[in-house]
Amino acid sequence: MIDSILDQPLSQWQTEGTLDKEHIVLSSRIRLARNFKGIAFTNRDKEDALEKVDTMMRRVPSLLTKVDGKSYSDISLDKLSGIEREVLVEKHLVSPNLVEKVNHRSVIISDDGAVAIMVNEEDHIRIQSMAAGLNLTKAYERAVQIDDAIESTYDYAFSEKFGYLTACPTNVGTGMRASVMLHLPALAITGKLNRVVRSIIQLGYSVRGLYGEGSEGLGNIYQVSNQVTMGISEEDTIAQLNKIIEGLIKEEEKARQSIAREHSDAFEDRVWRAYGVLAHARKLSGAEALSLLSDVQLGIDMGILHMKSNAFFDKLVVITRPNFLSKYAGQDSMTADERDAYRAKVVRDALNIEQ
Amino acid sequence: MLCDDCKKNEATIHVTNIVNGKKTESHLCQDCANKKEHADMFKQLHQSFGQFPKFSNSGSFGQLGSSIFDNDFFNNDFFTNAVYPDGLLQDSHSQRCDQCGMTFDEFNRTGKFGCDHCYEVFDQEITPLVKRLQGSLAYEGRVPSRGTGVFKTRHQIKRLRQELNKAIKGEDYEKAITLRDQIKQLEDSLHKDAGAKTDESSAS
Ligand SMILES: [Zn+2]
Ligand SMILES: [Zn+2]
């Protein structure tokens, strides 16, 4: 199963889930941070504590199978190559933080790829549950099911006063981070994104790029998530975030309508130019590919271009990432130049199939 | 003239900057200018959060007035600089968590606690810190079901009370009556539990 995780750009949950037809919300994600009672946190770097958590978590895959009938694989990071570890990061299955060290670090992944539990990250475990489109509740329900199953076997670090105890006080309480990944090209093109981002941040929510801080603007993909984990229940957090996302979708729709109304000629030209470069370029950098793919996807959403598969954009976003691309090419080391050439070829081939 | 950044589109925006007495000119297309403005804004946001985290309870959700960009939030000495007044730190310098060996000084440097017991050892320091970071000290989330029966019931009661208030406000009296009965039932079971415990301890 690990091979299909590393070789396939999309997991099962991404291809069978219902994507909205405008393709604004790409995915929803719930993360629960949990630690075990009486064991030093990961940052203490104590061999016995790391090993203990590692050993405890080895029992979890079979435990979870008993609960939901799905199969889970346990992947030790020290058994993977550097490129394979980076592919897990590019696919958002693990955080960059987890792959910094490998000893006793692992990830438990469900066969549909919708669940990934990081072991010995900043907290002992971080349960991540994903769903296609805007569906935080579905992701939350599965996360809770897993949380309950683990808690029925092991004692969590929990206090009546602070809730779930985490290494960082910004997570203490529910330990929950709910986030939604969105494609917001029209807000970016019309220059309205900055204002919208500011207002979301003022409400106490964070907005980051595809790969967290520093990647803002990449492919016009953004993640919006809650910050606060105290004084509010998980359900209320999700309800508030849902409201914010619904507002954000409306803003993006309005921007798309205004483009169609006021700049349809210029926009059509832009989409076809992007398509032309993707279909014929012999070299593409990662950032350029994402930016052109974003234009093309918006062109598809607005009825200018037509593709066969619905998940075209999501798939190519992953395929064009540097490590995934190297793995795809079956090469351990590629120079940036070789990669740009190979990226252009993969994108050309993909467009040929889609048309 | 072509855009300096992408070298593809016609440059329509011309900016003159004077940095250290040196004049630089940049010519950008609308696209690249938008991108630049966007990147600058995020840079500014991250910088300002790093230096002066603003915490307020006045947001419409009564929560953080600012953004904390996860891990990077703690990369600088912000605890010592901004969140923690020096005076409060003095007492706990020598205190050490007896389970993991963490001192509060160490926490101030890293922004991370060492184990669950730290939350008890440094309770005095953590309480105001969490209040500032989170805007609230009231835990409202899920409760593990094992070994915490009484606590779970108390939480359930708290939630039902909130629902009861909502029902009353919405003049849904039928629902309010059902909720009131549920709360009473839970409270009775709580008292029974407490009674049983007292009996046990007095017997031993
Ligand atoms: Zn340009
Ligand atoms: Zn400790």
PDB file of C-alpha atoms in Angstrom, chain B residues 87-158:
ATOM      1  CA  GLY B  87       8.456  40.172  37.103  1.00  0.00           C
ATOM      2  CA  LEU B  88       6.331  37.083  36.786  1.00  0.00           C
ATOM      3  CA  LEU B  89       9.242  34.989  35.627  1.00  0.00           C
ATOM      4  CA  GLN B  90      11.530  35.531  38.592  1.00  0.00           C
ATOM      5  CA  ASP B  91       9.880  33.185  41.105  1.00  0.00           C
ATOM      6  CA  SER B  92       9.841  30.179  38.884  1.00  0.00           C
ATOM      7  CA  HIS B  93      13.384  30.289  37.556  1.00  0.00           C
ATOM      8  CA  SER B  94      14.547  27.463  39.786  1.00  0.00           C
ATOM      9  CA  GLN B  95      11.355  25.418  39.607  1.00  0.00           C
ATOM     10  CA  ARG B  96      11.678  22.177  37.687  1.00  0.00           C
ATOM     11  CA  CYS B  97       9.078  19.649  36.541  1.00  0.00           C
ATOM     12  CA  ASP B  98       9.829  16.462  38.471  1.00  0.00           C
ATOM     13  CA  GLN B  99       8.490  14.245  35.671  1.00  0.00           C
ATOM     14  CA  CYS B 100      10.405  15.572  32.639  1.00  0.00           C
ATOM     15  CA  GLY B 101      13.017  17.924  34.104  1.00  0.00           C
ATOM     16  CA  MET B 102      11.744  21.017  32.252  1.00  0.00           C
ATOM     17  CA  THR B 103      12.264  24.435  33.839  1.00  0.00           C
ATOM     18  CA  PHE B 104      10.109  27.433  33.059  1.00  0.00           C
ATOM     19  CA  ASP B 105      13.164  29.197  31.654  1.00  0.00           C
ATOM     20  CA  GLU B 106      13.481  26.411  29.127  1.00  0.00           C
ATOM     21  CA  PHE B 107       9.824  26.769  28.224  1.00  0.00           C
ATOM     22  CA  ASN B 108      10.379  30.463  27.660  1.00  0.00           C
ATOM     23  CA  ARG B 109      13.126  29.704  25.214  1.00  0.00           C
ATOM     24  CA  THR B 110      11.349  26.998  23.258  1.00  0.00           C
ATOM     25  CA  GLY B 111       7.655  27.810  23.694  1.00  0.00           C
ATOM     26  CA  LYS B 112       6.983  24.090  24.326  1.00  0.00           C
ATOM     27  CA  PHE B 113       6.152  22.210  27.508  1.00  0.00           C
ATOM     28  CA  GLY B 114       7.963  18.967  28.347  1.00  0.00           C
ATOM     29  CA  CYS B 115       5.140  16.740  29.568  1.00  0.00           C
ATOM     30  CA  ASP B 116       1.595  16.686  30.922  1.00  0.00           C
ATOM     31  CA  HIS B 117       2.845  17.218  34.481  1.00  0.00           C
ATOM     32  CA  CYS B 118       4.400  20.572  33.486  1.00  0.00           C
ATOM     33  CA  TYR B 119       0.847  21.921  33.298  1.00  0.00           C
ATOM     34  CA  GLU B 120       0.471  21.240  37.040  1.00  0.00           C
ATOM     35  CA  VAL B 121       3.955  22.340  38.110  1.00  0.00           C
ATOM     36  CA  PHE B 122       3.766  25.637  36.229  1.00  0.00           C
ATOM     37  CA  ASP B 123       0.029  26.141  36.646  1.00  0.00           C
ATOM     38  CA  GLN B 124       0.520  29.643  38.058  1.00  0.00           C
ATOM     39  CA  GLU B 125       2.461  30.756  34.995  1.00  0.00           C
ATOM     40  CA  ILE B 126       0.478  28.804  32.436  1.00  0.00           C
ATOM     41  CA  THR B 127      -2.938  30.048  33.494  1.00  0.00           C
ATOM     42  CA  PRO B 128      -2.445  33.713  32.513  1.00  0.00           C
ATOM     43  CA  LEU B 129      -0.469  32.677  29.442  1.00  0.00           C
ATOM     44  CA  VAL B 130      -3.242  30.457  28.084  1.00  0.00           C
ATOM     45  CA  LYS B 131      -5.750  33.192  28.851  1.00  0.00           C
ATOM     46  CA  ARG B 132      -3.736  35.621  26.762  1.00  0.00           C
ATOM     47  CA  LEU B 133      -3.040  33.236  23.913  1.00  0.00           C
ATOM     48  CA  GLN B 134      -6.499  31.792  23.683  1.00  0.00           C
ATOM     49  CA  GLY B 135      -8.664  34.627  24.944  1.00  0.00           C
ATOM     50  CA  SER B 136     -10.402  32.216  27.288  1.00  0.00           C
ATOM     51  CA  LEU B 137      -9.725  29.788  30.118  1.00  0.00           C
ATOM     52  CA  ALA B 138     -12.941  27.843  29.852  1.00  0.00           C
ATOM     53  CA  TYR B 139     -12.473  24.408  28.336  1.00  0.00           C
ATOM     54  CA  GLU B 140     -15.488  23.568  26.197  1.00  0.00           C
ATOM     55  CA  GLY B 141     -14.326  20.583  24.187  1.00  0.00           C
ATOM     56  CA  ARG B 142     -14.586  16.812  24.193  1.00  0.00           C
ATOM     57  CA  VAL B 143     -13.804  14.758  27.270  1.00  0.00           C
ATOM     58  CA  PRO B 144     -12.167  11.331  27.284  1.00  0.00           C
ATOM     59  CA  SER B 145     -14.701   8.781  28.443  1.00  0.00           C
ATOM     60  CA  ARG B 146     -12.358   6.673  30.532  1.00  0.00           C
ATOM     61  CA  GLY B 147     -12.020   7.286  34.255  1.00  0.00           C
ATOM     62  CA  THR B 148     -13.602  10.685  34.141  1.00  0.00           C
ATOM     63  CA  GLY B 149     -17.279   9.868  34.505  1.00  0.00           C
ATOM     64  CA  VAL B 150     -18.062  12.671  36.920  1.00  0.00           C
ATOM     65  CA  PHE B 151     -16.225  15.252  34.839  1.00  0.00           C
ATOM     66  CA  LYS B 152     -17.954  14.119  31.686  1.00  0.00           C
ATOM     67  CA  THR B 153     -21.351  14.460  33.329  1.00  0.00           C
ATOM     68  CA  ARG B 154     -20.499  17.948  34.562  1.00  0.00           C
ATOM     69  CA  HIS B 155     -19.526  18.913  31.040  1.00  0.00           C
ATOM     70  CA  GLN B 156     -22.700  17.484  29.615  1.00  0.00           C
ATOM     71  CA  ILE B 157     -24.675  19.553  32.093  1.00  0.00           C
ATOM     72  CA  LYS B 158     -22.795  22.673  31.084  1.00  0.00           C
TER      73      LYS B 158
END
